[in-house]
Amino acid sequence: MTQSPALVWFREDLRLSDNPALTGALDHGPSLCLYIFDTSPERRALGGAARWWLSRSLMALSTAIAARGGELLVMRGDPAEILPRLVRDAGIGLVAWNRRYEASAIALDKALKAELVASGVVVESFNAALLNEPWQVKSKAGGPMQVFTPYWRAARERGTPRPPLPAPEGIRQAKLPATLRSMTLSIEELGLEPRKPDWAGGLRASWMPGEDGAQARLADFLDDGLAGYRTERDRPDRPGTSRLSPHLRFGEIGPRQIWHTVQMALETGETRGSPADAEKFLSELGWREFSYHLLFHNPELATRNFNRRFDGFGWEQDAAGLAAWQRGLTGYPIVDAGMRELWETGWMHNRVRMVTASFLIKHLLTDWRAGEAWFWDTLVDADPANNAASWQWVAGSGADAAPYFRIFNPVTQGEKFDPDGAYVRRFVPELTKLDAKFIHKPWTAPQTVLREAGISLGEDYPRPIVDLDFGRRRALAALAELRAETGSESA
Ligand SMILES: Cc1cc2nc3c(=O)[nH]c(=O)nc-3n(C[C@H](O)[C@H](O)[C@H](O)COP(=O)(O)OP(=O)(O)OC[C@H]3O[C@@H](n4cnc5c(N)ncnc54)[C@H](O)[C@@H]3O)c2cc1C
């Protein structure tokens, strides 16, 4: 026990329940609750959609802390400067945080810990974000793993995740010296939400950031979504997935909480979902774990090909193609619906993420990093591990990736997973009146059909910006060239 106050530094764990750093700090006595909006150049700046989410999430956290008698202190700047000063001036005896896994964050945390410990402060760090720490799951030889199935098997063999912690009933607030008060600002003063123009209307209509929103989303999913998840999860026209990803991204809910809530719902019959549906759903959390495992062992996952043989790949510089893709004007309805869903709501269905990513990388032969960057800026769930690992997965340059030569056909994908075109109609209103037979390939519709649907191709809706067969053959030729250059079949 320490007599001096404790400090809990919130980062990507914006919740009160199952927050071991918060519990740890409060166990030591009166505490300060701190969030620092990190502006140091070492950290990858958040994209616009994620900044909006963060703003709302901080407001929810601040309200929840206040309701328990505490106060969320908000500061902006470089934590390497702010934290030691705050600790010194407030006479903090213990600092607690939950771990992060990006290389720049690990380096910062390590340096801070060394500095604080050297000045006699106790530093405690915890795992709040993952079922298993990235270093805890190992291959038989004791090293990192590169293939999902054995990874997940090994992770499961480590046993049931420990039960989540309850939220503290009260927060005993330590006193903040007046001299430090001037370092704090309001969440609004962080300026995270767009103003001119305010493009966040679709985000506000789609989401409720914060811990309560996360819990409500999980409860709804168990009520309604888990039953049939195994097949429904591939249907963008139906609400077949949990949409928990942004809540997980900002740590408003943790995977242990999801795990135990799902198990409990199965045991008590509170969900119509089957054990097989639950197993599939939990394995998706496994993919998230696997991404973090990859990121931890490959710090440059967002910027360098995991498979270095791709370093010599012959990408095209197609600025017009990239712009059409970003704006949802490629002429391929499933691709355009996905890109517009992303722009409007800050989220895109997983199946459509795969199709849009494949289209950019393969049919437009554009470097996956351009797509990763766009998603980073526009997704509310933009995640340093999941986004990078998934883009590399689609590109074929990643660990346990889809081979490069597997190229999604946006027409057949649309017909299979959005058979009536309901998803396309929702996000591409120009095509609303088009018969389902042509909804995924409007350029094949007879003029009379197009006219009746009120569409003039090239005016109301674009003609395809690339021929699918041409794009496919060009991509395969680029792969063949790479293989010839590297003398390898594994590219
Ligand atoms: C090109 C591309 C980029 C992606 N970028 C991101 C990203 O930035 N952030 C992100 O969270 N996910 C990303 N994903 C993975 C996946 O699309 C989303 O996690 C999923 O669509 C989120 O919806 P959900 O919460 O309804 O998922 P559910 O199906 O309900 O799954 C539950 C949770 O499991 C995790 N999960 C599900 N699928 C995956 C997956 N394929 N890989 C890793 N974790 C998964 C997510 O945390 C998700 O919230 C990306 C996928 C692709 C193909």
Coordinates of C-alpha atoms and ligand atoms in Angstrom, one line a residue:
M1 CA 0.0 0.0 0.0
T2 CA 1.2 3.5 -0.8
Q3 CA 0.1 6.6 1.0
S4 CA 0.6 8.9 -2.0
P5 CA -2.1 9.1 -4.6
A6 CA -2.3 6.8 -7.6
L7 CA -2.8 7.7 -11.2
V8 CA -4.5 5.6 -13.9
W9 CA -3.6 6.6 -17.4
F10 CA -6.4 5.7 -19.8
R11 CA -5.3 5.0 -23.4
E12 CA -7.1 2.4 -25.5
D13 CA -9.2 1.1 -22.6
L14 CA -12.0 3.6 -22.3
R15 CA -14.1 1.7 -19.9
L16 CA -14.6 1.2 -16.2
S17 CA -15.5 -2.5 -16.1
D18 CA -12.8 -5.1 -16.6
N19 CA -10.2 -2.4 -16.5
P20 CA -7.4 -3.8 -14.4
A21 CA -5.3 -0.6 -14.4
L22 CA -8.2 1.3 -12.9
T23 CA -8.9 -1.4 -10.4
G24 CA -5.2 -1.6 -9.5
A25 CA -4.9 2.2 -9.0
L26 CA -8.1 2.4 -6.9
D27 CA -6.9 -0.5 -4.7
H28 CA -4.0 1.7 -3.7
G29 CA -6.2 4.6 -2.7
P30 CA -7.3 8.0 -4.0
S31 CA -6.5 8.3 -7.7
L32 CA -6.3 10.7 -10.6
C33 CA -7.9 9.5 -13.9
L34 CA -6.0 10.8 -16.9
Y35 CA -6.3 10.8 -20.6
I36 CA -3.6 12.4 -22.8
F37 CA -4.3 13.1 -26.4
D38 CA -0.9 12.1 -27.8
T39 CA 0.4 14.5 -30.4
S40 CA 4.0 13.3 -30.5
P41 CA 5.3 12.7 -34.0
E42 CA 6.3 9.1 -33.1
R43 CA 2.6 8.1 -32.9
R44 CA 0.5 7.5 -36.0
A45 CA -2.1 10.2 -36.0
L46 CA -5.7 9.0 -35.7
G47 CA -7.8 9.3 -38.8
G48 CA -10.8 11.6 -39.0
A49 CA -13.5 9.0 -38.2
A50 CA -11.5 7.6 -35.3
R51 CA -11.0 11.1 -33.9
W52 CA -14.8 11.6 -33.9
W53 CA -15.2 8.3 -32.1
L54 CA -12.6 9.1 -29.6
S55 CA -14.2 12.4 -28.8
R56 CA -17.6 10.8 -28.1
S57 CA -16.0 7.9 -26.2
L58 CA -14.1 10.3 -23.9
M59 CA -17.3 12.1 -23.2
A60 CA -19.0 8.9 -22.2
L61 CA -16.0 7.9 -20.0
S62 CA -15.9 11.3 -18.4
T63 CA -19.6 11.1 -17.5
A64 CA -19.2 7.6 -16.1
I65 CA -16.2 8.6 -14.0
A66 CA -18.1 11.7 -12.7
A67 CA -21.1 9.6 -11.8
R68 CA -18.8 7.6 -9.5
G69 CA -17.3 10.7 -7.8
G70 CA -14.2 11.1 -9.9
E71 CA -13.0 13.3 -12.7
L72 CA -11.4 12.5 -16.1
L73 CA -8.5 14.9 -16.5
V74 CA -7.8 15.5 -20.2
M75 CA -4.5 16.8 -21.5
R76 CA -2.8 17.2 -24.9
G77 CA 0.8 16.8 -25.9
D78 CA 3.7 14.4 -25.6
P79 CA 3.1 11.9 -22.7
A80 CA 6.9 11.6 -22.3
E81 CA 6.8 15.2 -21.1
I82 CA 3.4 15.4 -19.5
L83 CA 3.4 12.3 -17.4
P84 CA 6.6 12.7 -15.4
R85 CA 5.8 16.3 -14.6
L86 CA 2.3 15.4 -13.5
V87 CA 3.6 12.5 -11.4
R88 CA 6.2 14.7 -9.7
D89 CA 4.0 17.7 -9.1
A90 CA 1.0 15.8 -7.8
G91 CA 3.2 13.5 -5.7
I92 CA 1.9 10.4 -7.3
G93 CA 3.2 7.1 -5.8
L94 CA 1.8 4.6 -8.2
V95 CA 1.0 4.8 -12.0
A96 CA -1.2 2.1 -13.6
W97 CA -1.9 1.5 -17.3
N98 CA -3.1 -1.2 -19.6
R99 CA -0.6 -2.3 -22.2
R100 CA -0.6 -1.3 -25.9
Y101 CA 1.1 -3.2 -28.7
E102 CA 2.3 -0.8 -31.4
A103 CA 6.1 -0.5 -31.4
S104 CA 6.0 3.3 -30.8
A105 CA 3.6 2.8 -27.8
I106 CA 5.7 0.0 -26.4
A107 CA 8.9 2.1 -26.7
L108 CA 7.2 5.1 -25.0
D109 CA 5.8 3.0 -22.2
K110 CA 9.1 1.3 -21.6
A111 CA 11.0 4.6 -21.4
L112 CA 8.4 6.1 -19.1
K113 CA 8.4 3.2 -16.8
A114 CA 12.2 3.3 -16.5
E115 CA 12.1 7.0 -15.8
L116 CA 9.3 6.8 -13.2
V117 CA 10.7 3.7 -11.4
A118 CA 14.1 5.5 -11.2
S119 CA 12.4 8.3 -9.4
G120 CA 10.8 5.9 -6.9
V121 CA 7.3 5.6 -8.4
V122 CA 5.6 2.2 -8.6
V123 CA 4.5 1.4 -12.2
E124 CA 2.0 -1.4 -12.8
S125 CA 0.9 -2.5 -16.3
F126 CA -1.9 -4.9 -17.2
N127 CA -3.5 -6.7 -20.1
A128 CA -7.0 -5.3 -20.8
A129 CA -7.1 -5.6 -24.6
L130 CA -6.4 -9.3 -25.4
L131 CA -7.3 -12.8 -24.3
N132 CA -3.6 -13.7 -24.4
E133 CA -0.6 -11.5 -24.5
P134 CA 1.1 -11.7 -28.0
W135 CA 4.2 -13.4 -26.4
Q136 CA 2.2 -16.0 -24.5
V137 CA 1.1 -18.0 -27.6
K138 CA 4.1 -19.7 -29.1
S139 CA 4.9 -22.3 -31.8
K140 CA 6.1 -25.7 -30.7
A141 CA 9.6 -24.4 -31.3
G142 CA 8.9 -21.5 -28.9
G143 CA 8.7 -18.7 -31.6
P144 CA 6.0 -16.5 -33.1
M145 CA 3.3 -18.1 -35.1
Q146 CA 2.3 -17.4 -38.7
V147 CA -0.7 -19.5 -39.4
F148 CA -4.1 -18.8 -37.8
T149 CA -5.5 -22.3 -37.1
P150 CA -2.5 -23.6 -35.0
Y151 CA -2.3 -20.1 -33.4
W152 CA -5.9 -20.3 -32.3
R153 CA -5.6 -23.9 -31.2
A154 CA -2.5 -23.0 -29.1
A155 CA -4.4 -19.9 -27.7
R156 CA -7.4 -22.1 -26.7
E157 CA -5.1 -24.6 -25.1
R158 CA -4.1 -21.9 -22.6
G159 CA -7.5 -22.3 -21.0
T160 CA -10.5 -20.2 -20.3
P161 CA -9.8 -16.4 -20.1
R162 CA -10.0 -15.1 -16.6
P163 CA -13.3 -13.7 -15.6
P164 CA -13.8 -9.9 -16.1
L165 CA -13.5 -7.5 -13.3
P166 CA -16.5 -5.5 -12.2
A167 CA -16.6 -1.7 -12.6
P168 CA -15.6 0.1 -9.4
E169 CA -18.6 1.4 -7.4
G170 CA -16.9 4.6 -6.5
I171 CA -13.8 6.5 -7.5
R172 CA -12.0 8.3 -4.7
Q173 CA -10.5 11.3 -6.4
A174 CA -7.1 12.5 -5.5
K175 CA -6.4 16.2 -5.3
L176 CA -4.9 17.8 -8.3
P177 CA -2.6 20.7 -7.4
A178 CA -3.8 24.0 -8.7
T179 CA -0.6 24.5 -10.7
L180 CA -1.5 21.4 -12.8
R181 CA -5.1 22.4 -13.4
S182 CA -3.9 24.7 -16.2
M183 CA -2.6 21.7 -18.1
T184 CA -6.1 20.3 -18.5
L185 CA -8.6 21.0 -21.2
S186 CA -12.1 20.0 -22.0
I187 CA -12.8 17.2 -24.5
E188 CA -14.3 19.8 -26.9
E189 CA -11.1 21.8 -26.7
L190 CA -9.3 18.8 -28.2
G191 CA -11.1 19.7 -31.4
L192 CA -11.5 16.1 -32.5
E193 CA -14.9 16.4 -34.2
P194 CA -15.3 17.9 -37.7
R195 CA -16.7 21.4 -37.8
K196 CA -16.4 22.9 -41.3
P197 CA -17.7 20.9 -42.9
D198 CA -19.4 18.7 -40.3
W199 CA -19.3 15.4 -42.1
A200 CA -20.1 13.3 -39.1
G201 CA -23.9 13.2 -39.4
G202 CA -23.9 9.6 -40.7
L203 CA -21.6 8.5 -37.8
R204 CA -23.8 10.1 -35.2
A205 CA -26.8 8.3 -36.7
S206 CA -25.1 4.9 -36.7
W207 CA -23.2 4.6 -33.5
M208 CA -23.3 5.1 -29.7
P209 CA -19.7 5.3 -28.6
G210 CA -18.8 4.5 -25.0
E211 CA -19.1 1.6 -22.6
D212 CA -22.9 1.6 -22.4
G213 CA -23.1 1.6 -26.2
A214 CA -20.7 -1.3 -26.3
Q215 CA -22.7 -3.3 -23.7
A216 CA -26.0 -2.6 -25.5
R217 CA -24.5 -3.7 -28.8
L218 CA -23.3 -7.0 -27.3
A219 CA -26.7 -7.6 -25.7
D220 CA -28.6 -6.9 -28.9
F221 CA -26.2 -9.2 -30.8
L222 CA -26.8 -12.0 -28.4
D223 CA -30.5 -11.5 -28.6
D224 CA -30.8 -11.2 -32.3
G225 CA -27.5 -11.7 -34.2
L226 CA -25.7 -14.7 -32.9
A227 CA -28.3 -17.2 -34.1
G228 CA -27.1 -18.1 -37.6
Y229 CA -23.9 -16.0 -37.3
R230 CA -22.0 -18.7 -39.1
T231 CA -23.7 -18.0 -42.4
E232 CA -25.3 -14.6 -41.8
R233 CA -21.9 -13.0 -41.1
D234 CA -21.2 -13.1 -44.8
R235 CA -24.3 -11.2 -45.8
P236 CA -23.8 -7.4 -46.0
D237 CA -27.6 -7.0 -46.7
R238 CA -28.4 -8.3 -43.2
P239 CA -27.5 -7.3 -39.7
G240 CA -25.5 -10.5 -39.3
T241 CA -22.5 -9.4 -37.3
S242 CA -22.0 -7.7 -33.9
R243 CA -20.5 -4.4 -35.0
L244 CA -18.5 -4.4 -31.9
S245 CA -15.3 -3.5 -33.7
P246 CA -15.0 0.2 -32.9
H247 CA -16.0 -0.5 -29.3
L248 CA -13.2 -3.1 -29.1
R249 CA -10.8 -0.7 -30.9
F250 CA -11.2 1.9 -28.2
G251 CA -11.4 -0.6 -25.4
E252 CA -14.9 0.3 -24.4
I253 CA -15.4 -3.4 -24.1
G254 CA -12.7 -6.1 -23.7
P255 CA -12.5 -9.5 -25.3
R256 CA -12.7 -11.3 -21.9
Q257 CA -16.0 -9.6 -21.2
I258 CA -17.3 -10.7 -24.6
W259 CA -16.1 -14.2 -24.1
H260 CA -17.7 -14.7 -20.7
T261 CA -21.0 -13.0 -21.7
V262 CA -21.3 -15.3 -24.7
Q263 CA -20.6 -18.4 -22.6
M264 CA -23.1 -17.3 -20.0
A265 CA -25.8 -16.6 -22.6
L266 CA -25.3 -20.1 -24.0
E267 CA -25.5 -21.7 -20.6
T268 CA -28.6 -19.8 -19.5
G269 CA -30.3 -19.9 -22.9
E270 CA -30.4 -16.2 -23.2
T271 CA -29.3 -16.4 -26.8
R272 CA -30.9 -18.4 -29.6
G273 CA -27.4 -18.7 -31.0
S274 CA -26.0 -22.3 -31.1
P275 CA -22.6 -23.4 -29.7
A276 CA -21.3 -23.6 -33.2
D277 CA -22.4 -20.0 -33.9
A278 CA -20.7 -18.9 -30.7
E279 CA -17.5 -20.9 -31.6
K280 CA -17.4 -19.1 -35.0
F281 CA -17.9 -15.7 -33.4
L282 CA -15.2 -16.3 -30.8
S283 CA -12.9 -17.4 -33.5
E284 CA -13.3 -14.0 -35.1
L285 CA -12.0 -12.5 -31.8
G286 CA -9.2 -15.0 -32.4
W287 CA -8.4 -13.3 -35.7
R288 CA -8.1 -10.1 -33.8
E289 CA -5.7 -11.8 -31.3
F290 CA -3.8 -13.2 -34.2
S291 CA -3.4 -9.7 -35.8
Y292 CA -2.0 -8.4 -32.5
H293 CA 0.3 -11.3 -32.3
L294 CA 1.5 -10.5 -35.9
L295 CA 1.8 -6.8 -35.1
F296 CA 3.8 -7.4 -31.9
H297 CA 6.3 -9.6 -33.7
N298 CA 6.3 -7.5 -36.9
P299 CA 6.2 -3.8 -35.8
E300 CA 6.2 -2.6 -39.4
L301 CA 3.1 -4.5 -40.3
A302 CA 1.3 -1.4 -41.6
T303 CA 4.1 -0.3 -43.8
R304 CA 6.2 -3.3 -44.9
N305 CA 5.3 -6.5 -46.7
F306 CA 5.3 -9.3 -44.2
N307 CA 6.5 -11.5 -47.1
R308 CA 9.5 -9.4 -48.2
R309 CA 9.3 -11.1 -51.7
F310 CA 6.5 -8.6 -52.5
D311 CA 8.9 -5.7 -52.1
G312 CA 9.6 -5.8 -55.8
F313 CA 6.0 -6.0 -56.9
G314 CA 5.1 -3.9 -59.9
W315 CA 2.3 -1.7 -58.6
E316 CA 0.6 0.8 -60.9
Q317 CA 0.4 4.5 -60.0
D318 CA -3.3 4.9 -60.8
A319 CA -4.4 8.1 -59.1
A320 CA -7.7 8.4 -61.0
G321 CA -8.5 4.7 -60.1
L322 CA -7.7 5.3 -56.4
A323 CA -9.9 8.4 -56.3
A324 CA -12.8 6.6 -58.0
W325 CA -12.4 3.7 -55.5
Q326 CA -12.3 6.1 -52.5
R327 CA -15.4 7.9 -53.6
G328 CA -17.4 4.8 -54.5
L329 CA -17.5 5.5 -58.3
T330 CA -15.9 2.5 -59.8
G331 CA -18.9 1.3 -61.7
Y332 CA -19.0 -2.0 -59.7
P333 CA -22.0 -1.7 -57.4
I334 CA -20.8 -3.9 -54.6
V335 CA -17.5 -2.0 -54.4
D336 CA -19.2 1.3 -54.6
A337 CA -21.8 0.4 -52.0
G338 CA -19.0 -0.7 -49.6
M339 CA -16.9 2.5 -50.1
R340 CA -20.0 4.6 -49.6
E341 CA -21.0 2.7 -46.5
L342 CA -17.5 3.4 -45.2
W343 CA -17.8 7.1 -46.0
E344 CA -21.3 7.5 -44.6
T345 CA -21.1 5.3 -41.4
G346 CA -17.3 4.9 -40.8
W347 CA -17.7 1.1 -41.0
M348 CA -17.9 -1.5 -43.7
H349 CA -19.1 -5.1 -43.6
N350 CA -16.2 -7.6 -43.5
R351 CA -17.1 -9.4 -46.7
V352 CA -17.3 -6.1 -48.6
R353 CA -14.0 -5.0 -47.0
M354 CA -12.4 -8.1 -48.7
V355 CA -14.1 -7.4 -52.0
T356 CA -13.2 -3.7 -52.1
A357 CA -9.6 -4.3 -51.0
S358 CA -9.1 -7.0 -53.6
F359 CA -10.5 -4.7 -56.2
L360 CA -8.0 -2.0 -55.4
I361 CA -5.1 -4.3 -55.0
K362 CA -5.7 -6.6 -57.9
H363 CA -8.0 -5.1 -60.5
L364 CA -6.5 -1.6 -60.1
L365 CA -3.0 -3.0 -59.2
T366 CA -2.6 -0.4 -56.5
D367 CA -0.3 -0.9 -53.6
W368 CA -2.2 -2.2 -50.5
R369 CA -0.7 0.6 -48.4
A370 CA -2.8 3.2 -50.2
G371 CA -5.9 1.2 -49.2
E372 CA -4.7 0.7 -45.7
A373 CA -4.2 4.5 -45.3
W374 CA -7.7 5.3 -46.7
F375 CA -9.3 2.8 -44.3
W376 CA -7.2 4.2 -41.5
D377 CA -8.6 7.6 -42.1
T378 CA -12.2 6.7 -42.6
L379 CA -13.0 3.7 -40.4
V380 CA -14.3 4.2 -36.9
D381 CA -12.7 0.9 -36.0
A382 CA -9.3 1.7 -37.7
D383 CA -7.1 -0.6 -35.8
P384 CA -3.3 -0.8 -36.0
A385 CA -3.2 -4.6 -36.0
N386 CA -6.5 -5.6 -37.7
N387 CA -6.3 -3.1 -40.5
A388 CA -2.7 -3.8 -41.4
A389 CA -3.0 -7.6 -41.1
S390 CA -6.2 -7.7 -43.1
W391 CA -4.8 -5.6 -46.0
Q392 CA -1.8 -7.8 -46.1
W393 CA -4.0 -10.8 -46.0
V394 CA -6.0 -9.7 -49.1
A395 CA -2.8 -8.6 -50.9
G396 CA -1.3 -12.0 -50.4
S397 CA 1.8 -10.4 -48.8
G398 CA 0.8 -11.3 -45.2
A399 CA 1.0 -14.2 -42.8
D400 CA -1.5 -17.0 -43.5
A401 CA -2.8 -14.8 -46.4
A402 CA -5.1 -15.4 -49.3
P403 CA -2.8 -16.2 -52.2
Y404 CA -2.3 -13.3 -54.5
F405 CA -3.7 -15.2 -57.5
R406 CA -7.1 -15.6 -55.7
I407 CA -8.9 -12.6 -57.1
F408 CA -12.5 -11.7 -55.9
N409 CA -14.9 -11.1 -58.7
P410 CA -17.0 -8.2 -57.6
V411 CA -20.0 -9.3 -59.7
T412 CA -20.2 -12.9 -58.5
Q413 CA -19.4 -11.8 -54.9
G414 CA -22.3 -9.3 -55.1
E415 CA -24.6 -11.9 -56.6
K416 CA -23.7 -14.5 -53.9
F417 CA -23.7 -12.3 -50.8
D418 CA -26.2 -9.6 -51.7
P419 CA -28.5 -11.6 -54.0
D420 CA -31.4 -9.1 -54.1
G421 CA -29.2 -6.1 -54.2
A422 CA -30.6 -4.7 -51.0
Y423 CA -27.2 -3.7 -49.7
V424 CA -26.3 -2.0 -53.0
R425 CA -29.7 -0.2 -53.1
R426 CA -29.1 1.2 -49.6
F427 CA -25.8 2.8 -50.4
V428 CA -26.0 3.4 -54.1
P429 CA -29.4 5.1 -54.5
E430 CA -28.9 5.8 -58.2
L431 CA -29.5 2.1 -58.7
T432 CA -32.5 1.7 -56.5
K433 CA -34.9 1.0 -59.3
L434 CA -32.7 -1.4 -61.2
D435 CA -33.9 -5.0 -61.5
A436 CA -32.0 -7.5 -59.2
K437 CA -30.9 -9.4 -62.3
F438 CA -28.7 -6.5 -63.3
I439 CA -28.0 -4.8 -60.0
H440 CA -24.4 -6.1 -59.7
K441 CA -23.7 -5.5 -63.4
P442 CA -25.7 -2.6 -64.7
W443 CA -23.6 -2.2 -67.9
T444 CA -25.1 -5.5 -69.1
A445 CA -28.7 -4.3 -68.7
P446 CA -30.6 -3.5 -71.9
Q447 CA -31.1 0.3 -72.6
T448 CA -34.9 -0.1 -72.0
V449 CA -34.3 -1.6 -68.5
L450 CA -31.8 1.2 -67.7
R451 CA -34.2 3.8 -68.9
E452 CA -37.1 2.4 -66.9
A453 CA -34.8 2.4 -63.8
G454 CA -34.0 6.1 -64.6
I455 CA -30.3 5.4 -65.2
S456 CA -28.1 6.8 -67.9
L457 CA -24.8 5.0 -67.5
G458 CA -21.8 7.3 -67.6
E459 CA -24.1 10.1 -66.2
D460 CA -26.1 8.9 -63.3
Y461 CA -23.8 6.0 -62.5
P462 CA -20.3 5.3 -63.9
R463 CA -19.4 2.7 -66.4
P464 CA -16.8 0.2 -65.0
I465 CA -13.5 2.0 -64.7
V466 CA -11.6 -1.2 -65.5
D467 CA -12.5 -4.4 -67.4
L468 CA -12.6 -7.3 -64.9
D469 CA -10.9 -9.7 -67.3
F470 CA -8.2 -7.2 -68.2
G471 CA -7.6 -6.3 -64.5
R472 CA -7.3 -9.9 -63.6
R473 CA -4.9 -10.8 -66.3
R474 CA -2.8 -7.8 -65.6
A475 CA -2.6 -8.7 -61.9
L476 CA -1.6 -12.3 -62.7
A477 CA 1.1 -11.1 -65.1
A478 CA 2.5 -8.8 -62.4
L479 CA 2.6 -11.8 -60.1
A480 CA 4.3 -14.0 -62.7
E481 CA 6.9 -11.3 -63.2
L482 CA 7.6 -11.1 -59.5
R483 CA 8.0 -14.8 -59.3
A484 CA 10.4 -14.8 -62.2
E485 CA 12.4 -12.0 -60.6
T486 CA 12.5 -13.6 -57.1
G487 CA 12.7 -17.1 -58.5
S488 CA 10.0 -18.1 -55.9
E489 CA 6.6 -19.7 -56.1
S490 CA 5.7 -18.4 -52.6
A491 CA 5.1 -14.8 -53.8
Ligands
LIG1 C1 -9.2 -4.9 -45.8 C2 -9.7 -5.1 -44.4 C3 -9.4 -4.1 -43.4 C4 -9.9 -4.3 -42.1 N1 -9.6 -3.3 -41.2 C5 -10.0 -3.5 -39.9 C6 -9.8 -2.5 -38.9 O1 -9.2 -1.5 -39.1 N2 -10.3 -2.8 -37.6 C7 -11.0 -3.9 -37.3 O2 -11.4 -4.1 -36.2 N3 -11.2 -4.9 -38.2 C8 -10.8 -4.7 -39.5 N4 -11.0 -5.7 -40.4 C9 -11.6 -7.0 -40.0 C10 -13.1 -7.1 -40.0 O3 -13.6 -6.7 -41.3 C11 -13.8 -6.3 -38.9 O4 -13.2 -6.6 -37.7 C12 -15.3 -6.6 -38.9 O5 -15.9 -6.3 -40.1 C13 -15.9 -5.8 -37.8 O6 -17.3 -6.0 -37.7 P1 -18.0 -6.7 -36.5 O7 -17.6 -6.1 -35.3 O8 -19.5 -6.7 -36.8 O9 -17.4 -8.2 -36.6 P2 -17.9 -9.6 -36.0 O10 -18.1 -10.5 -37.1 O11 -19.1 -9.4 -35.1 O12 -16.6 -10.1 -35.2 C14 -16.4 -9.7 -33.8 C15 -15.1 -9.1 -33.6 O13 -14.0 -10.0 -34.1 C16 -13.0 -9.2 -34.7 N5 -12.9 -9.6 -36.1 C17 -13.8 -10.0 -36.9 N6 -13.3 -10.3 -38.1 C18 -12.0 -10.1 -38.1 C19 -10.9 -10.2 -39.0 N7 -11.1 -10.6 -40.3 N8 -9.7 -9.9 -38.6 C20 -9.5 -9.4 -37.3 N9 -10.5 -9.3 -36.4 C21 -11.7 -9.6 -36.8 C22 -13.4 -7.7 -34.6 O14 -12.8 -7.2 -33.4 C23 -14.9 -7.8 -34.5 O15 -15.4 -6.7 -33.8 C24 -10.6 -5.5 -41.7 C25 -10.8 -6.5 -42.7 C26 -10.4 -6.3 -44.0 C27 -10.7 -7.3 -45.1

